[in-house]
Coordinates of C-alpha atoms and ligand atoms in Angstrom, one line a residue:
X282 CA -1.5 -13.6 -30.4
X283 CA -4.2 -15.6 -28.5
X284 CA -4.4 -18.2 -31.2
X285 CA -0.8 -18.8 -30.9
X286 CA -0.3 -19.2 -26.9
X287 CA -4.1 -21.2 -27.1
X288 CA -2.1 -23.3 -30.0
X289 CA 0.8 -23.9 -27.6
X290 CA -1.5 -24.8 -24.5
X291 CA -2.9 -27.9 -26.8
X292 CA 0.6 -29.3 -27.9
X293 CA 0.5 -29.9 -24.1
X294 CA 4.0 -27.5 -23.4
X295 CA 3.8 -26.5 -19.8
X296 CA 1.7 -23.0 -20.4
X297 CA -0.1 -22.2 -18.0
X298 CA -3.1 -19.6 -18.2
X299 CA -3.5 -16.6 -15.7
X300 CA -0.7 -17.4 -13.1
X301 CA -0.3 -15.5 -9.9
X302 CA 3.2 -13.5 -10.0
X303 CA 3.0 -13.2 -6.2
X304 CA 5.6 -15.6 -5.2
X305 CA 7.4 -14.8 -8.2
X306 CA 8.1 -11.2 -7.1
X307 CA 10.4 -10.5 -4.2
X308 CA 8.2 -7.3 -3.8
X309 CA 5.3 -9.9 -3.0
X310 CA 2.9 -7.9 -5.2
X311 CA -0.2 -9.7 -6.6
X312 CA -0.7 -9.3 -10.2
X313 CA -1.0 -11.8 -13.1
X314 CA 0.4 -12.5 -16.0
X315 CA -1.6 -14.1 -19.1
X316 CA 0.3 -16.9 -19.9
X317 CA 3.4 -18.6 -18.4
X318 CA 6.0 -21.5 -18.8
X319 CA 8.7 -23.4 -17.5
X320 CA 11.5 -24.4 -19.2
X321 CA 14.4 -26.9 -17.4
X322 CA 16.6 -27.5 -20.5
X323 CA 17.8 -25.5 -23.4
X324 CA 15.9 -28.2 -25.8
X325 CA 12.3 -27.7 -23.5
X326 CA 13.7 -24.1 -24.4
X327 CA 14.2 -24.9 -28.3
X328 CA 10.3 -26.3 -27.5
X329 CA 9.1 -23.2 -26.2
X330 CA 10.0 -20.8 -28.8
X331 CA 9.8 -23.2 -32.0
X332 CA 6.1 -22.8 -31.4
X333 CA 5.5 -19.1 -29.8
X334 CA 6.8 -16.0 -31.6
X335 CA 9.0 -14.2 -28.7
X336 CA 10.2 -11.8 -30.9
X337 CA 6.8 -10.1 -31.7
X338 CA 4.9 -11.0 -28.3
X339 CA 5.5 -9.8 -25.0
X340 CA 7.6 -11.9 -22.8
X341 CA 9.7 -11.5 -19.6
X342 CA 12.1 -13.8 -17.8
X343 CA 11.9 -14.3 -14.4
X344 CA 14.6 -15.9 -12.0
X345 CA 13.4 -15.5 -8.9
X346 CA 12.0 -12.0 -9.8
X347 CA 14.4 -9.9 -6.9
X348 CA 14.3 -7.4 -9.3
X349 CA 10.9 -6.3 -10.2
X350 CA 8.5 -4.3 -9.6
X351 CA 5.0 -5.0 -11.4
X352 CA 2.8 -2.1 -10.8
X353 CA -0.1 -3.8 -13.0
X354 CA -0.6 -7.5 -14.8
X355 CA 1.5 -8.4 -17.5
X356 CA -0.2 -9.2 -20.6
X357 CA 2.2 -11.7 -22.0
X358 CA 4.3 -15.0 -21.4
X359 CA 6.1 -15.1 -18.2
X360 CA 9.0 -17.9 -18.8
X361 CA 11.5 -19.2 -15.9
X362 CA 14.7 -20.4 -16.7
X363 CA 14.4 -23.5 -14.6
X364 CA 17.8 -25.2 -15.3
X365 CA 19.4 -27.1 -12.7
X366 CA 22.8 -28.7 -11.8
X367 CA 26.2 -27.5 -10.4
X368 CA 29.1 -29.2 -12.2
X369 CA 32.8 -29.3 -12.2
X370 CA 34.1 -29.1 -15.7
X371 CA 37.9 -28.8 -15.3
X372 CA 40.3 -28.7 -12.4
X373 CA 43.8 -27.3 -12.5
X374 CA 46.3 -26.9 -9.9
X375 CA 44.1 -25.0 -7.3
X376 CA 41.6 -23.8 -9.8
X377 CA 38.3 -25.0 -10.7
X378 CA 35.7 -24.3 -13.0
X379 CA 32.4 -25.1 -12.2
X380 CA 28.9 -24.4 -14.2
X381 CA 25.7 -23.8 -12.4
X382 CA 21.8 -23.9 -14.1
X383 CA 20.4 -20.5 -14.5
X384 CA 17.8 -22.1 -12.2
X385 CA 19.9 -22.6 -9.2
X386 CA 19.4 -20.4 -6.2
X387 CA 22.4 -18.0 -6.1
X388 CA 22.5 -18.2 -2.4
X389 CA 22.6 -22.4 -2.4
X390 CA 25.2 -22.5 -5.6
X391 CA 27.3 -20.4 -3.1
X392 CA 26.7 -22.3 -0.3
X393 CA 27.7 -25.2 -2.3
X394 CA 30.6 -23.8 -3.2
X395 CA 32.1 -23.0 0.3
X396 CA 31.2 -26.3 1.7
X397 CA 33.6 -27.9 -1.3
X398 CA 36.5 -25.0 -0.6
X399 CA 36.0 -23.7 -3.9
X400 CA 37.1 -20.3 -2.9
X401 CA 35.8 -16.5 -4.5
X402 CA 31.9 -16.2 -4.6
X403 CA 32.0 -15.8 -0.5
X404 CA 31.3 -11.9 -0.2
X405 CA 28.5 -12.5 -2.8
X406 CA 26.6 -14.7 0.2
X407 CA 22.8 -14.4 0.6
X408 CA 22.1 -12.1 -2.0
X409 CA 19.1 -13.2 -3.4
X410 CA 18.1 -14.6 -6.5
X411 CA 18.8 -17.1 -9.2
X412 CA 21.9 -17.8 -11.1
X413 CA 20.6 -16.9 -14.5
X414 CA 20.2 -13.4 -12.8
X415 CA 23.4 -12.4 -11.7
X416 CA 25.0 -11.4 -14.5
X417 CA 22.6 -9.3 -15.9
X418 CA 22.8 -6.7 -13.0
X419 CA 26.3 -8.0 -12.4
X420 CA 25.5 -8.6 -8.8
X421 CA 28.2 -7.0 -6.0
X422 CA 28.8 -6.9 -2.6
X423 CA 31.8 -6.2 -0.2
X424 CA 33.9 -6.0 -2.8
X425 CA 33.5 -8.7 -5.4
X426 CA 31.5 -8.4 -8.5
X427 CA 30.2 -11.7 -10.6
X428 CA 32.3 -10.3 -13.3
X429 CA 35.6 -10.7 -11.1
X430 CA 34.2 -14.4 -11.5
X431 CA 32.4 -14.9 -13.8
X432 CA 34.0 -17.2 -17.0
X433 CA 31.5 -17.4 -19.7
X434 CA 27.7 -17.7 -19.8
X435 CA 25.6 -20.0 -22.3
X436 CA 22.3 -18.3 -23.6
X437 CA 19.8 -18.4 -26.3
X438 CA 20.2 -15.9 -28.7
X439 CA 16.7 -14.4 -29.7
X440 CA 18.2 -12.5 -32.4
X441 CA 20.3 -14.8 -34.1
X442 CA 17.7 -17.7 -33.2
X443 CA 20.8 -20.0 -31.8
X444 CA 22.1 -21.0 -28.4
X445 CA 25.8 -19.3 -27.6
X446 CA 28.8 -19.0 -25.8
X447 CA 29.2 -15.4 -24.5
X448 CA 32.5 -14.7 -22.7
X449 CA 33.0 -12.3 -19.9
X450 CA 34.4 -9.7 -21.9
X451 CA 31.5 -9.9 -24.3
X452 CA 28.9 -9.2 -21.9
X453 CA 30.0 -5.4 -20.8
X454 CA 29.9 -5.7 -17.3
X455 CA 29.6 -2.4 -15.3
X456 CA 28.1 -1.3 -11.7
X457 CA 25.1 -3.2 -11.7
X458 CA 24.8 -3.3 -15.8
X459 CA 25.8 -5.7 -18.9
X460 CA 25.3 -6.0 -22.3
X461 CA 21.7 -7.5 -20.5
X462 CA 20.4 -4.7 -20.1
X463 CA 21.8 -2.1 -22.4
X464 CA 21.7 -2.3 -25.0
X465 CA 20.9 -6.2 -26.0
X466 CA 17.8 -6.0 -23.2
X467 CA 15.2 -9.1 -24.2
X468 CA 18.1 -10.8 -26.8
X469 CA 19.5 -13.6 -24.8
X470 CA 18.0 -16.1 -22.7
X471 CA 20.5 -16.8 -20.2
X472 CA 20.8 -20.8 -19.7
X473 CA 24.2 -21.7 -17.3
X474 CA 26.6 -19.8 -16.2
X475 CA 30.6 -20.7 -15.6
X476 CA 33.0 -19.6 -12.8
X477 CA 36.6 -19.5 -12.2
X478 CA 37.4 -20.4 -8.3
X479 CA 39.7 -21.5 -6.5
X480 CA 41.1 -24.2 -3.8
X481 CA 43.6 -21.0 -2.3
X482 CA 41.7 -18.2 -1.0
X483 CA 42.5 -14.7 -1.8
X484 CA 39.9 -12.9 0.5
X485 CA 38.6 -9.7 -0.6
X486 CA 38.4 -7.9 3.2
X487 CA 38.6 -4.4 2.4
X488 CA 34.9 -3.4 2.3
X489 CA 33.9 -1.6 5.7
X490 CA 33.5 -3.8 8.5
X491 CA 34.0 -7.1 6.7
X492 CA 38.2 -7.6 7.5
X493 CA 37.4 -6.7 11.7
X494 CA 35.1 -8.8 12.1
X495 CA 36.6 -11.7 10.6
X496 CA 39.6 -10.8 11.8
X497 CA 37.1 -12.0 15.4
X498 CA 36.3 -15.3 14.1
X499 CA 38.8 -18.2 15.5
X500 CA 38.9 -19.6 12.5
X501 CA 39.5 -18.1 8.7
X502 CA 38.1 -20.2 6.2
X503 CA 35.7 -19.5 3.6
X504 CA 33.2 -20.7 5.1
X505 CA 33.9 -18.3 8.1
X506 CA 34.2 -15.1 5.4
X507 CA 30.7 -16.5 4.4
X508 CA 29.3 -16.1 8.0
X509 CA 30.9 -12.7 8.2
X510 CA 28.7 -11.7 5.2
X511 CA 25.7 -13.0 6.3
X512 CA 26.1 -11.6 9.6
X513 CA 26.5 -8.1 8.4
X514 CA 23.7 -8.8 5.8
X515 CA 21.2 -9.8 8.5
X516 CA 22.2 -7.0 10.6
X517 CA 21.4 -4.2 7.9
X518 CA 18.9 -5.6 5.6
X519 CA 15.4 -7.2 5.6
X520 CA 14.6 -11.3 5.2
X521 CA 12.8 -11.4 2.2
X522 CA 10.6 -13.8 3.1
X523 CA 9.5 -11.7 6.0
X524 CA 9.1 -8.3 4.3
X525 CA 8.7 -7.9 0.7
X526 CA 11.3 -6.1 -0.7
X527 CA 13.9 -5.7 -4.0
X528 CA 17.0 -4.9 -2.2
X529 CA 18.6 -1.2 -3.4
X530 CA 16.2 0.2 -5.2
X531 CA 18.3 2.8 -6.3
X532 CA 22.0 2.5 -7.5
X533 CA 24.4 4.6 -6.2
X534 CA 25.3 7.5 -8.1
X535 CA 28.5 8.7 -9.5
X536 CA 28.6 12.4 -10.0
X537 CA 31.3 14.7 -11.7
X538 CA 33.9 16.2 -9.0
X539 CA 32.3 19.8 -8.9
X540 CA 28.6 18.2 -8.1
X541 CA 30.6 16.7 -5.2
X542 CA 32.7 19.5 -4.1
X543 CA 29.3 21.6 -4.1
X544 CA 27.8 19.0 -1.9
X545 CA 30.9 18.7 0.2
X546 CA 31.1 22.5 0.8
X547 CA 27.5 22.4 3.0
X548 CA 27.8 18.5 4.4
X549 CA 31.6 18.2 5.3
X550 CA 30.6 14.7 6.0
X551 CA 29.4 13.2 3.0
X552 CA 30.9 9.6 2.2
X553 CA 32.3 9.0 -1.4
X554 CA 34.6 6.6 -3.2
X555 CA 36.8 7.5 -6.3
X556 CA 35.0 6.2 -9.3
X557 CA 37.4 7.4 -12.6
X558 CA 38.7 10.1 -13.5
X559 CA 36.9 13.2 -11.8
X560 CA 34.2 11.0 -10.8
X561 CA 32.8 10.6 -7.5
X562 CA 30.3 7.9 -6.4
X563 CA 28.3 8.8 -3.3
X564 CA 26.0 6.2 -1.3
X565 CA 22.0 6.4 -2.4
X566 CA 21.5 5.7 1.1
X567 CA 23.5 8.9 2.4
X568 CA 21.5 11.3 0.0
X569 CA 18.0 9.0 0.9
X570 CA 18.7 10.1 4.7
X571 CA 20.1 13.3 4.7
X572 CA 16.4 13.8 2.9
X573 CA 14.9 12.6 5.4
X574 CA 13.3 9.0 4.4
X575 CA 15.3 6.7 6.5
X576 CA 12.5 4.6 8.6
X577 CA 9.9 6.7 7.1
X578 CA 6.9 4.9 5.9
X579 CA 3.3 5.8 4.3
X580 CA 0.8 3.2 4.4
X581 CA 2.2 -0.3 3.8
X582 CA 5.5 0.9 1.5
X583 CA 8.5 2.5 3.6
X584 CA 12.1 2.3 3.7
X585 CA 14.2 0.0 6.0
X586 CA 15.3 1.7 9.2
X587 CA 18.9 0.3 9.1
X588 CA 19.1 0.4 5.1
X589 CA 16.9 3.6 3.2
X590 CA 17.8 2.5 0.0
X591 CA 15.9 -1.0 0.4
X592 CA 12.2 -0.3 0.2
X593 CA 9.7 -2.2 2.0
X594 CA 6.5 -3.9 1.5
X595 CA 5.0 -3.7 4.9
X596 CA 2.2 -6.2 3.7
X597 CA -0.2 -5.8 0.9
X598 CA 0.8 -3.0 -0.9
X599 CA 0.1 -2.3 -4.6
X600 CA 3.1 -1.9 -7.0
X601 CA 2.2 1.6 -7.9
X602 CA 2.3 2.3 -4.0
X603 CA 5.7 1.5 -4.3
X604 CA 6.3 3.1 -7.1
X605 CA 5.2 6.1 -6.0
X606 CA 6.7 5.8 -2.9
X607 CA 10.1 5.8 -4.7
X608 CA 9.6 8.9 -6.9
X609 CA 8.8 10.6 -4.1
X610 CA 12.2 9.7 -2.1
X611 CA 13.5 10.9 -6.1
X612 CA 11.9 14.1 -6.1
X613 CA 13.2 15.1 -2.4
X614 CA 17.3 13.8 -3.6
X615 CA 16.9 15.9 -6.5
X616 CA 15.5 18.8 -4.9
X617 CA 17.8 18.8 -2.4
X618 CA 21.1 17.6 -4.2
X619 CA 20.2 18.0 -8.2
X620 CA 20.9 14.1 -8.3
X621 CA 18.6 12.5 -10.0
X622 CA 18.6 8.4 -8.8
X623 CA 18.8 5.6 -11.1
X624 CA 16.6 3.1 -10.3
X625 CA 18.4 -0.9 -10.0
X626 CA 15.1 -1.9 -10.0
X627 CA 12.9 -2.4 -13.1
X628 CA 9.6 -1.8 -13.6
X629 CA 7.0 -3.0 -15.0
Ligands
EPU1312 N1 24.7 4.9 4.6 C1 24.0 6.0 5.2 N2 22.9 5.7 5.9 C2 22.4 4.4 6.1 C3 23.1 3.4 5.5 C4 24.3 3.7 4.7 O1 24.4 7.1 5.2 O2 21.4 4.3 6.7 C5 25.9 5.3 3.9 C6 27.2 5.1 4.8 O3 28.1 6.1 4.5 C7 27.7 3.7 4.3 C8 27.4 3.8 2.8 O4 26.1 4.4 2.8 O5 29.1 3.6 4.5 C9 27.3 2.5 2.1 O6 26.4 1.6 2.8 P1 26.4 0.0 2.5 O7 27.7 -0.5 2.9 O8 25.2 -0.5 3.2 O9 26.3 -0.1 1.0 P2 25.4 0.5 -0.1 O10 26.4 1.3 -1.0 O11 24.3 1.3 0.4 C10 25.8 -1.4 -1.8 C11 24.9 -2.3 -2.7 C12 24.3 -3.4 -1.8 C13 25.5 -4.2 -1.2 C14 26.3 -3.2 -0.4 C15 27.6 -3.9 0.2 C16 24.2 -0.8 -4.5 C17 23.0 -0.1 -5.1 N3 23.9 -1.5 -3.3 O12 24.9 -0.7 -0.9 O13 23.6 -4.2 -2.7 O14 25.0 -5.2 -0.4 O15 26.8 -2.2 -1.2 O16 28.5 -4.2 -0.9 O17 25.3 -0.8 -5.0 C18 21.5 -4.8 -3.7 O18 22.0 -4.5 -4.7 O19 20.3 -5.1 -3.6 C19 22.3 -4.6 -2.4 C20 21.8 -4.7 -1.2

């Protein structure tokens, strides 16, 4: 495998040898990968994997890597979809549909967005991470999914060896899940993504305390329902670039109606949602603090005192700190409530 990547490093593609993954880890852990590379088009793309053999070599794709954990080095290419541009491709009555690079920031493509009136990405404000990202955990917040969105995508299929089109019923969106991850995980190399907005808001305000305190502002643009979502963002959950962290780390999880009712019967209290038939889903962050790890912290890991299910590196903590950190918030949930949490976040 060497001879390949030191074959690659002499054609003069952009590989670079024993990178730091520390600012390319939300988590801010300091590990390293062997080799890793840049790519800002699909044809530098084309480039990249005409020479290296992806599909027998360990590789991983990194936005902006808000979703990691690396609790060791990783002994492979690290490639970053580094595609840029935010385009309008057609315009209709009060829709438009606009593309965005998989390398844009999430946060500024929203931004963007607002500023030009292009209504329905709003309650998906700050969240971090890159474009390219977004749809493979489907991101959501207050009420809006990227799938309610989302148009097509354009990828690189690994599998098939040929860039394509993937629309948004293809890619089996689900709470935080897509085809992405199960079960085409490492297939597609996602490249630019397309959205469906619109010049005439329909605000999605039913999520907590999103409609009263917009309902506040004195204006109600978009770019007001924007604020309102950063505002409660900054109130509940760390800066990033102050404290290392992944967002949830768990998802929430959806349990039959009897596990509920069972739970229900000793905490009267416990929040839910409908989630299907005879489904319940309850809040990670409910069953994280009625175990008692909200605030708590060991060391340098802990969880945030306003949000439990967003871990926290306090500085300098190893990735297997975390980890272990998180199993045991795991092991007390299931002890206490037989629910075994899903991690949202992978590692590594
Ligand atoms: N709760 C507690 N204790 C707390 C915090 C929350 O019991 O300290 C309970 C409350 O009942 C609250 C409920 O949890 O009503 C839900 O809390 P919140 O509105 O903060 O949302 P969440 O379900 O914990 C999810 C997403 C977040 C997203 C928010 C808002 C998942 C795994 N997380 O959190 O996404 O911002 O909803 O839509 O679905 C992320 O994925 O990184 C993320 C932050």
């Amino acid at each position: 495998m060497l001879c390949i990547f030191e074959h690659l490093y002499f054609r003069m593609i952009a590989l670079e040898k024993k990178v730091s993954l520390k600012t390319w880890n939300s988590f801010g852990v300091d590990v390293f990968t062997d080799f890793f590379a840049v790519f800002r088009s699909p044809e530098e793309l084309d480039e990249i994997l005409n020479l290296f053999d992806i599909a027998r070599n360990p590789f991983l794709v990194i936005g902006e890597g808000n979703n990691l954990l690396f609790t060791g080095d990783f002994a492979g290419l690290v490639l970053h979809p580094g595609v840029e541009g935010i385009r309008i491709l057609e315009e209709e009555g009060d829709t438009v549909i606009v593309s965005a690079g998989a390398g844009e920031n999430w946060d500024h493509f929203v931004k963007y967005c607002v500023e030009k009136n292009w209504c329905g990405l709003e309650n998906l404000s700050l969240i971090p991470g890159s474009v390219g990202s977004a749809p493979i955990q489907n991101i959501g917040a207050y009420g809006v999914e990227l799938r309610d969105r989302m148009e097509y995508l354009e990828a690189y299929d690994l599998e098939e060896k040929r860039r394509v089109v993937l629309q948004n019923a293809d890619c089996g969106f689900g709470y935080r899940t897509s085809i992405f991850k199960e079960p085409s995980a490492g297939r597609y190399i996602i490249t630019r993504v397309v959205f469906r907005l619109t010049r005439k808001p329909d605000f999605r305000l039913d999520y907590g305390e999103v409609r009263a305190l917009f309902e506040k502002r004195s204006r109600h643009t978009a770019e007001d329902l924007r604020q309102t979502i950063i505002d409660i963002r900054r109130s509940k959950l760390p800066e990033t670039d102050q404290y290392g962290n992944a967002g949830s780390f768990f998802k929430n999880p959806v349990v039959a109606n009897p596990v509920f009712k069972c739970i229900e019967a000793n905490y009267r209290e416990v929040p839910h949602y409908p989630a299907g038939e005879n489904m319940v889903k309850i809040p990670a962050a409910w069953l994280i603090e009625q175990a008692g790890w909200k605030g708590k912290r060991i060391g340098n890991v802990g969880t945030w005192p306003f949000q439990p299910l967003v871990i926290v590196n306090y500085g300098g903590a190893a990735g297997k700190e975390i980890y272990e950190f998180s199993e045991r918030i795991r092991e007390d949930v299931e002890t206490k409530f037989g629910i075994a949490l899903e991690r949202e976040v992978q590692v590594l």
